[in-house]
XYZ file of C-alpha atoms in Angstrom:
591
model
C 14.760 37.341 64.045
C 17.323 40.059 64.686
C 19.952 37.953 62.845
C 17.702 37.548 59.907
C 17.075 41.345 59.733
C 20.806 41.978 59.859
C 21.312 39.509 57.031
C 18.643 41.215 54.910
C 20.258 44.622 55.588
C 23.648 43.294 54.756
C 22.360 41.783 51.413
C 20.770 45.217 50.649
C 24.106 47.010 51.115
C 25.906 44.397 48.976
C 23.318 44.783 46.303
C 24.033 48.481 46.096
C 27.815 47.834 46.216
C 28.359 45.084 43.638
C 25.282 45.739 41.404
C 21.989 44.017 40.576
C 20.271 42.862 37.511
C 18.054 45.916 37.595
C 18.377 47.932 34.361
C 20.892 50.838 35.025
C 20.662 54.192 33.318
C 22.042 54.878 29.826
C 25.176 56.610 31.250
C 25.973 53.615 33.480
C 25.325 51.188 30.560
C 27.576 53.301 28.327
C 30.384 53.416 30.841
C 30.300 49.663 31.419
C 30.193 48.937 27.717
C 33.116 51.218 27.093
C 35.104 49.674 29.872
C 34.429 46.132 28.635
C 35.224 47.172 25.071
C 38.587 48.564 26.176
C 39.374 45.421 28.125
C 38.510 43.329 25.045
C 40.753 45.308 22.772
C 43.523 45.201 25.314
C 43.082 41.436 25.586
C 43.399 41.081 21.764
C 46.636 43.128 21.667
C 48.080 41.264 24.687
C 47.277 37.954 23.038
C 49.224 38.919 19.920
C 48.675 39.395 16.160
C 51.907 37.986 14.794
C 52.618 36.469 11.424
C 55.017 33.705 10.532
C 56.060 32.048 13.764
C 55.275 29.021 15.895
C 53.577 26.431 13.691
C 52.353 29.141 11.326
C 54.537 28.105 8.387
C 52.867 24.759 7.622
C 49.435 26.491 7.310
C 50.642 29.353 5.111
C 52.772 27.999 2.402
C 50.299 26.236 0.182
C 47.930 29.206 -0.008
C 50.752 31.652 -0.594
C 52.119 29.495 -3.411
C 48.646 29.260 -5.035
C 48.267 32.975 -4.900
C 51.810 33.450 -6.404
C 53.273 30.437 -8.252
C 56.767 32.024 -8.221
C 56.654 31.865 -4.372
C 58.265 28.508 -3.481
C 58.389 27.377 -7.053
C 59.852 23.893 -7.171
C 59.260 23.228 -3.447
C 58.236 19.719 -2.696
C 55.982 20.649 0.277
C 54.223 23.538 -1.342
C 53.710 21.931 -4.812
C 53.384 18.139 -4.217
C 51.543 17.721 -0.871
C 48.002 18.631 0.070
C 47.283 21.811 2.077
C 46.599 21.584 5.797
C 42.913 22.235 6.381
C 41.536 23.176 3.025
C 39.080 25.896 4.083
C 41.823 27.652 5.972
C 43.868 27.589 2.828
C 41.150 29.649 1.119
C 41.569 32.283 3.768
C 45.354 32.362 3.296
C 44.929 32.611 -0.468
C 42.481 35.532 -0.075
C 44.879 37.171 2.340
C 47.749 36.821 -0.109
C 45.707 38.254 -2.966
C 45.230 41.353 -0.798
C 48.935 42.016 -0.972
C 49.265 42.195 2.842
C 48.729 38.705 4.198
C 50.472 39.565 7.426
C 48.098 42.351 8.090
C 44.973 40.366 7.182
C 45.905 37.303 9.264
C 47.126 39.396 12.119
C 43.832 41.236 12.294
C 41.860 37.970 11.987
C 43.794 36.756 15.098
C 42.813 39.952 16.904
C 39.216 39.458 15.948
C 39.334 35.816 17.169
C 40.714 36.937 20.508
C 38.042 39.652 20.746
C 35.339 37.093 19.971
C 36.768 34.941 22.693
C 36.628 37.728 25.231
C 33.026 38.608 24.153
C 32.069 34.995 24.734
C 33.675 35.042 28.172
C 31.692 38.165 29.155
C 28.450 36.557 27.989
C 29.147 33.479 30.069
C 30.039 35.568 33.104
C 26.834 37.555 32.660
C 24.835 34.292 32.572
C 25.857 33.232 36.061
C 26.901 36.526 37.841
C 24.948 39.429 39.337
C 27.717 41.751 38.212
C 29.952 40.178 35.610
C 32.756 42.826 35.755
C 34.914 41.144 38.402
C 34.560 37.618 36.966
C 35.166 38.935 33.536
C 38.352 40.815 34.634
C 39.491 37.685 36.500
C 39.125 35.302 33.610
C 40.793 37.582 31.092
C 43.650 38.105 33.601
C 44.194 34.362 33.966
C 43.728 33.647 30.262
C 46.058 36.339 29.085
C 48.799 35.804 31.580
C 48.650 32.028 32.125
C 47.354 31.057 28.766
C 44.798 28.269 28.329
C 47.285 25.532 27.622
C 46.550 22.012 28.674
C 48.153 18.534 28.269
C 49.175 17.676 24.741
C 50.145 21.325 23.865
C 46.421 21.853 23.345
C 45.117 25.436 23.362
C 42.289 27.698 22.274
C 44.187 30.929 21.538
C 47.684 31.535 20.123
C 49.505 34.727 19.141
C 49.066 33.825 15.447
C 45.979 32.813 13.374
C 45.786 29.067 12.578
C 42.865 26.684 12.062
C 42.795 25.522 15.716
C 42.277 29.164 16.825
C 39.432 29.696 14.468
C 37.707 26.443 15.479
C 38.482 26.712 19.161
C 36.822 30.172 19.369
C 33.850 28.826 17.369
C 33.442 25.935 19.812
C 33.564 28.352 22.737
C 30.884 30.513 21.170
C 28.758 27.399 20.599
C 29.077 26.446 24.174
C 27.929 29.936 25.316
C 25.057 29.714 22.914
C 23.977 26.484 24.557
C 24.259 28.087 27.986
C 21.637 30.618 26.832
C 19.531 27.834 25.227
C 20.238 28.886 21.717
C 20.609 25.492 20.084
C 20.449 26.687 16.460
C 23.302 29.166 16.640
C 25.263 26.777 18.908
C 25.044 23.961 16.259
C 25.861 26.424 13.500
C 29.058 27.675 15.246
C 30.098 24.014 15.910
C 29.636 23.303 12.238
C 31.662 26.267 11.137
C 34.511 25.286 13.426
C 34.218 21.659 12.271
C 34.410 22.634 8.652
C 37.687 24.356 9.368
C 39.297 21.715 11.497
C 38.490 17.983 11.490
C 39.425 17.470 15.129
C 36.640 19.866 16.157
C 34.263 18.154 13.871
C 34.858 14.748 15.643
C 35.260 15.982 19.159
C 32.455 18.589 18.900
C 30.212 15.710 17.754
C 31.257 13.704 20.754
C 30.554 16.541 23.216
C 27.168 17.287 21.781
C 26.307 13.558 21.593
C 26.901 13.243 25.356
C 24.870 16.418 26.081
C 21.985 15.117 23.949
C 22.065 11.718 25.770
C 21.960 13.524 29.134
C 18.982 15.685 28.102
C 15.412 14.754 28.924
C 13.933 12.259 26.392
C 11.393 14.725 25.037
C 14.148 17.151 24.059
C 16.655 14.793 22.498
C 15.301 14.724 18.954
C 15.098 18.513 18.657
C 18.535 18.938 20.163
C 20.082 16.285 17.964
C 18.732 17.934 14.855
C 19.905 21.424 15.928
C 23.406 20.327 16.974
C 24.206 17.563 14.450
C 22.717 18.831 11.156
C 25.489 21.530 10.783
C 28.090 18.898 11.481
C 26.881 16.733 8.573
C 27.349 19.641 6.241
C 30.715 20.533 7.869
C 32.089 17.086 7.063
C 31.944 17.658 3.276
C 35.253 19.522 3.050
C 37.007 16.704 4.845
C 35.675 13.798 2.715
C 38.543 13.696 0.145
C 41.169 13.997 2.944
C 39.680 10.988 4.937
C 39.560 8.990 1.700
C 43.175 9.725 0.914
C 44.481 8.611 4.386
C 42.217 5.531 4.627
C 42.908 4.029 1.166
C 45.922 1.987 2.035
C 46.012 0.350 5.446
C 49.613 -0.776 5.204
C 50.821 2.686 4.252
C 48.784 4.194 7.029
C 50.365 1.725 9.558
C 53.878 2.534 8.275
C 53.390 6.216 8.510
C 51.757 6.304 11.934
C 55.040 6.095 13.928
C 56.517 8.914 11.791
C 53.746 11.268 12.798
C 53.082 10.169 16.301
C 56.514 9.162 17.599
C 58.996 11.105 15.455
C 57.255 14.307 14.546
C 54.624 15.138 17.197
C 55.061 13.129 20.390
C 54.271 16.280 22.276
C 50.730 16.010 21.063
C 50.090 12.237 20.898
C 52.417 10.477 23.398
C 51.576 11.422 27.013
C 54.706 9.630 28.162
C 56.726 12.470 26.769
C 54.879 15.251 28.504
C 56.422 17.125 31.415
C 55.097 16.599 34.926
C 54.380 20.369 35.257
C 51.731 20.011 32.546
C 49.802 17.404 34.545
C 50.139 19.308 37.912
C 48.925 22.552 36.429
C 45.941 20.905 34.806
C 45.122 18.897 37.908
C 45.357 21.810 40.328
C 43.133 23.990 38.189
C 40.552 21.260 37.854
C 40.492 20.741 41.617
C 40.224 24.469 42.315
C 37.470 24.815 39.729
C 35.632 21.771 41.112
C 35.659 23.061 44.654
C 34.360 26.542 43.522
C 31.756 24.935 41.251
C 30.561 22.599 44.026
C 30.057 25.600 46.346
C 27.985 27.299 43.677
C 26.183 24.123 42.546
C 22.698 25.720 42.952
C 23.681 28.479 40.429
C 24.493 26.307 37.467
C 21.990 25.427 34.775
C 21.366 21.915 33.625
C 23.142 22.536 30.273
C 26.127 23.938 32.084
C 26.423 20.719 34.070
C 25.941 18.590 30.961
C 28.625 20.443 28.948
C 31.199 20.104 31.737
C 30.244 16.406 32.164
C 30.687 15.857 28.473
C 34.063 17.473 28.502
C 35.108 15.391 31.471
C 33.926 12.304 29.670
C 36.037 13.095 26.588
C 39.134 13.736 28.701
C 38.447 10.513 30.655
C 38.485 8.617 27.385
C 41.636 10.419 26.536
C 43.292 9.279 29.785
C 42.069 5.709 29.287
C 43.093 5.244 25.681
C 46.178 7.449 25.386
C 47.802 6.993 28.833
C 46.510 3.797 30.418
C 45.899 1.643 27.277
C 47.191 3.637 24.331
C 45.285 3.187 21.114
C 46.596 5.069 18.111
C 43.141 5.507 16.649
C 42.039 7.398 19.687
C 45.321 9.405 19.837
C 44.718 10.442 16.120
C 41.401 12.043 17.083
C 43.468 14.220 19.584
C 40.808 14.251 22.373
C 43.151 16.415 24.512
C 42.073 19.278 22.336
C 39.006 19.553 24.614
C 41.234 19.909 27.741
C 41.619 23.768 27.415
C 37.857 24.113 27.720
C 37.991 22.396 31.064
C 40.833 24.731 32.138
C 38.625 27.706 30.985
C 35.715 26.298 32.888
C 37.877 26.121 36.026
C 38.936 29.778 35.504
C 35.257 30.698 35.124
C 34.052 28.780 38.208
C 36.786 30.405 40.359
C 36.010 33.805 38.996
C 32.250 33.568 39.355
C 32.814 32.358 42.900
C 34.176 35.906 43.632
C 30.929 37.436 42.643
C 28.924 35.189 44.966
C 31.394 35.328 47.838
C 28.879 37.047 50.087
C 26.720 33.943 50.013
C 29.545 31.674 51.167
C 30.048 30.630 54.775
C 33.407 31.389 56.242
C 34.707 27.769 56.066
C 34.127 27.716 52.250
C 36.037 31.017 51.817
C 38.822 29.603 54.003
C 38.943 26.483 51.795
C 38.722 27.966 48.318
C 40.872 31.173 48.577
C 43.991 29.237 49.817
C 43.436 26.479 47.255
C 43.408 29.016 44.449
C 46.392 30.713 45.912
C 48.332 27.398 45.952
C 47.199 26.734 42.413
C 48.424 30.140 41.249
C 51.726 29.639 43.139
C 52.351 26.235 41.579
C 51.268 27.324 38.108
C 53.650 28.744 35.461
C 52.477 32.214 36.310
C 54.283 35.352 37.282
C 54.015 36.591 40.834
C 52.577 39.878 39.729
C 49.633 38.142 38.101
C 49.038 36.099 41.244
C 49.003 39.323 43.244
C 46.550 40.956 40.797
C 44.195 38.079 41.033
C 44.423 37.972 44.919
C 43.803 41.720 44.777
C 40.530 41.071 42.889
C 39.599 38.484 45.497
C 40.363 40.899 48.279
C 38.114 43.531 46.721
C 35.229 41.052 46.282
C 35.709 39.760 49.816
C 35.926 43.226 51.361
C 32.882 44.364 49.326
C 30.745 41.412 50.314
C 31.771 40.536 53.801
C 33.002 43.737 55.280
C 30.411 46.164 53.958
C 29.581 47.536 57.311
C 33.107 48.800 57.743
C 33.091 50.654 54.404
C 32.097 54.354 54.470
C 29.363 55.554 52.188
C 31.848 57.113 49.738
C 33.552 53.626 49.250
C 30.187 52.036 48.406
C 29.499 54.818 45.780
C 32.939 54.535 44.180
C 33.226 50.724 44.072
C 31.577 50.332 40.681
C 33.487 53.250 38.977
C 36.666 51.757 40.505
C 35.979 48.415 38.821
C 35.370 50.207 35.456
C 38.655 52.034 35.904
C 40.425 48.671 36.596
C 39.032 47.296 33.301
C 39.980 50.377 31.351
C 43.510 50.486 32.747
C 43.905 46.779 32.281
C 42.820 47.130 28.673
C 45.221 50.005 28.049
C 47.988 47.952 29.630
C 47.131 45.150 27.236
C 47.340 47.514 24.222
C 50.663 48.795 25.518
C 52.018 45.301 26.086
C 50.990 44.168 22.644
C 52.630 47.138 20.910
C 55.699 46.832 23.100
C 56.292 43.385 21.823
C 56.957 44.879 18.320
C 55.708 41.683 16.596
C 52.212 42.784 15.442
C 51.683 41.635 11.868
C 55.124 40.134 11.647
C 57.519 37.942 13.691
C 60.696 39.015 15.318
C 63.506 37.499 13.277
C 67.092 37.438 14.551
C 69.371 39.884 12.704
C 71.599 37.162 11.365
C 68.652 35.120 9.974
C 67.166 38.269 8.445
C 70.364 39.032 6.642
C 70.500 35.481 5.376
C 66.918 35.583 4.141
C 67.520 38.967 2.368
C 70.484 37.645 0.549
C 68.689 34.521 -0.616
C 65.792 36.650 -1.965
C 68.078 39.105 -3.684
C 70.811 36.933 -5.105
C 69.241 33.580 -6.018
C 66.672 33.106 -8.829
C 63.094 31.929 -8.394
C 62.977 28.083 -8.177
C 66.352 27.698 -6.526
C 66.419 24.704 -4.192
C 68.311 24.964 -0.866
C 69.365 22.461 1.779
C 68.940 24.122 5.159
C 69.237 23.208 8.851
C 66.049 21.389 9.699
C 65.115 23.780 12.466
C 65.469 26.958 10.323
C 61.705 26.930 9.919
C 61.209 30.598 8.751
C 63.401 30.092 5.662
C 60.606 29.171 3.248
C 58.264 32.001 4.234
C 60.954 34.675 4.453
C 62.774 33.823 1.265
C 60.180 32.298 -1.066
C 62.831 29.749 -2.026
C 62.326 25.951 -2.141
C 63.978 23.578 0.254
C 64.628 19.862 0.444
C 62.828 19.486 3.763
C 62.524 21.194 7.148
C 61.187 19.899 10.461
C 58.126 22.014 10.905
C 56.313 21.465 7.609
C 54.939 17.910 8.037
C 52.494 16.818 5.220
C 49.278 15.053 6.125
C 48.932 12.077 3.683
C 50.631 8.889 4.840
C 52.829 8.514 1.727
C 53.981 12.126 2.002
C 54.862 11.565 5.649
C 57.074 8.683 4.774
C 58.712 10.848 2.060
C 59.253 13.631 4.618
C 61.197 11.203 6.839
C 63.158 9.757 3.919
C 64.262 13.233 2.922
C 65.472 13.993 6.455
C 67.397 10.772 6.673
C 69.020 11.233 3.256
C 69.921 14.829 4.135
C 71.296 13.964 7.575
C 72.938 10.661 6.586
C 71.476 8.820 9.633
C 68.344 7.423 11.102
C 66.101 10.195 12.349
C 63.838 9.732 15.433
C 63.607 13.400 16.534
C 64.504 16.946 15.540
C 67.807 16.628 17.312
C 68.736 13.680 15.117
C 67.962 15.626 12.016
C 69.886 18.693 13.028
C 72.825 16.616 14.374
C 73.125 14.796 11.154
C 72.785 17.872 9.016
C 75.774 19.342 10.982
C 77.851 16.578 9.415
C 76.804 17.307 5.891
C 79.871 17.156 3.605
C 80.709 17.726 -0.045
C 79.962 14.141 -1.096
C 76.475 14.100 0.485
C 75.870 17.524 -0.936
C 76.444 16.127 -4.422
C 73.924 13.306 -3.733
C 71.355 16.001 -2.685
C 72.060 17.955 -5.866
C 71.440 14.887 -7.959
C 68.354 13.724 -6.073
C 66.652 17.019 -5.400
C 68.295 19.568 -7.670
C 69.841 21.298 -4.687
C 71.831 24.432 -5.744
C 72.797 25.913 -2.398
C 73.566 24.658 1.111
C 73.051 26.920 4.207
C 74.833 26.074 7.359
C 75.251 27.430 10.855
C 78.960 28.073 11.280
C 79.082 27.328 14.972
C 77.363 23.916 14.656
C 78.679 22.551 11.308
C 81.313 19.826 11.414
C 80.998 18.423 7.895
C 83.875 18.973 5.377
C 82.600 21.280 2.614
C 86.019 21.970 1.059
C 85.769 22.242 -2.676
C 82.387 23.994 -2.595
C 82.279 27.680 -3.286
C 81.227 29.961 -0.426
C 78.634 32.418 -1.854
C 77.700 34.116 1.525
C 79.197 34.368 4.880
C 78.124 36.155 8.071
C 78.991 35.725 11.712
C 76.417 32.921 12.044
C 75.700 31.514 8.563
C 77.430 30.416 5.476
C 75.923 29.528 2.109
C 77.738 27.180 -0.379
C 77.049 26.746 -4.016
C 77.176 23.271 -5.575
C 79.045 23.882 -8.861
C 77.328 21.072 -10.808
C 73.996 22.590 -10.078
C 74.849 26.229 -10.675
C 77.476 26.279 -13.357
C 75.066 27.601 -15.939
C 73.777 30.400 -13.720
C 75.178 33.850 -13.492
C 76.183 35.177 -10.087
C 76.502 38.798 -8.928
C 79.181 37.925 -6.449
C 80.828 41.296 -6.262
C 77.576 42.831 -4.985
C 76.874 40.431 -2.144
C 76.611 41.958 1.331
C 79.339 40.658 3.601
C 80.356 38.518 0.601
C 83.449 36.339 0.910
C 85.160 35.802 -2.467
C 84.429 32.374 -4.033
C 86.770 30.441 -1.829
C 86.644 27.064 -0.192
C 85.672 26.821 3.536
C 88.730 26.518 5.658
């Protein structure tokens, strides 16, 4: 009896210390809302709002060309291939018409990161008595570790691309379902699926499993709410699916180009590093242990969603690792893996809020397991220490309340609000310190080359460039024969992409190193062939890497890192302002 009384008294103290679901006063609500808002803004800044980096180029070029036909005039990729993700192309075109696409797309990425953080707070509030500590924990892990998973899959990036839009929409849909809001959940899944076909297919798989696991009397209603928007969302993708499925032989021929040459990091698990698997596995184990300890707290839909995600990843392992099937790999089921990582972050973080309910042996099991996971993950030691600090605060608040003076109990909640505010301000400072908001940091030598190409070559000029110089198109607006990043989607175009690389490099190409190594041997004879085949006027090379003999070609630009050569047969009729070129070397042959 005495022990029961002590437990009740202890719970009462903990309730005052870490909060209840009782409605607080307006000042407390305002303070909490302000702290959460600052943390969300800081998370958005820390996540990044860059423009023109990573894989951004392949999603921007078609829309920018449609908004301004002079941009990339004569470029094969921008003018003769279909745009990646048509609805996203509409966003790029609208951003280009604004005159500041970098600002519009950067802000959209900030909005997407903010929506992600809002969804996380809503999920934490669904399962926590006081969501502040779990919310801070998930944002800390997501911002510093990232939500990467096998197959280079992710939800957020530092630049706005279709997968970011659709990934955040899928997360919002999941949170809606956690609150029993089927209509908004289905609508958000449909919006994400309309933007990205992967989310259309995989979202349908996840909801299909959830519906099958639901009670029989609910299945029809749930199926209508969740699948009706997906039917409408499929309409923008009909023409694309028709174009890739029209010729089975062409599709079979192009499949190795896309899966094995261009993107094995997405589709061939045998190429993935062991660290990717260990990180993923450790977080799933830690999350599973924490979730098992809190198994009485989860709703039926939460269990169904996690089970559906596990089923999709189980199929991915079975048919992309154990018995590889290209049709399954093409659906990219690993895109659902980051949601399992996020679920593990959430389970471990919510566990902190309920730590006072855990017996000592569970705390002794889970805390070291999370510590080992943090230590083995690709995460900085300062982040591990911050997370362990949150765990210590929660542990001390819940299990050692009797040792805390009254002043500590009164200041615990304001202290947590201060942590959120300071963390948010640090995120803003970190984002601004990166100096890449609404742009991308370009090396000085590349920037000088791009400036020269814009200033001293006419619109429609075609360049041959090193295949890994991916920023060239976006920064110069000039056409190129081919680069590595911008891979078209239709099978025939993918075969043409490889043919251009092999003709430009003079060798068989199986990876980007082959393409770059072959380009480094480009000589005057092969340059003449490129001029005749693709109307190439200029050749850009990296001085340190190039071994081909370009003697006889006129050097139009030279810097410490780059040189640009004119092909006389292609430019004889064009005027050149050679005397004005920055760091210009007179029209001499390369020694």
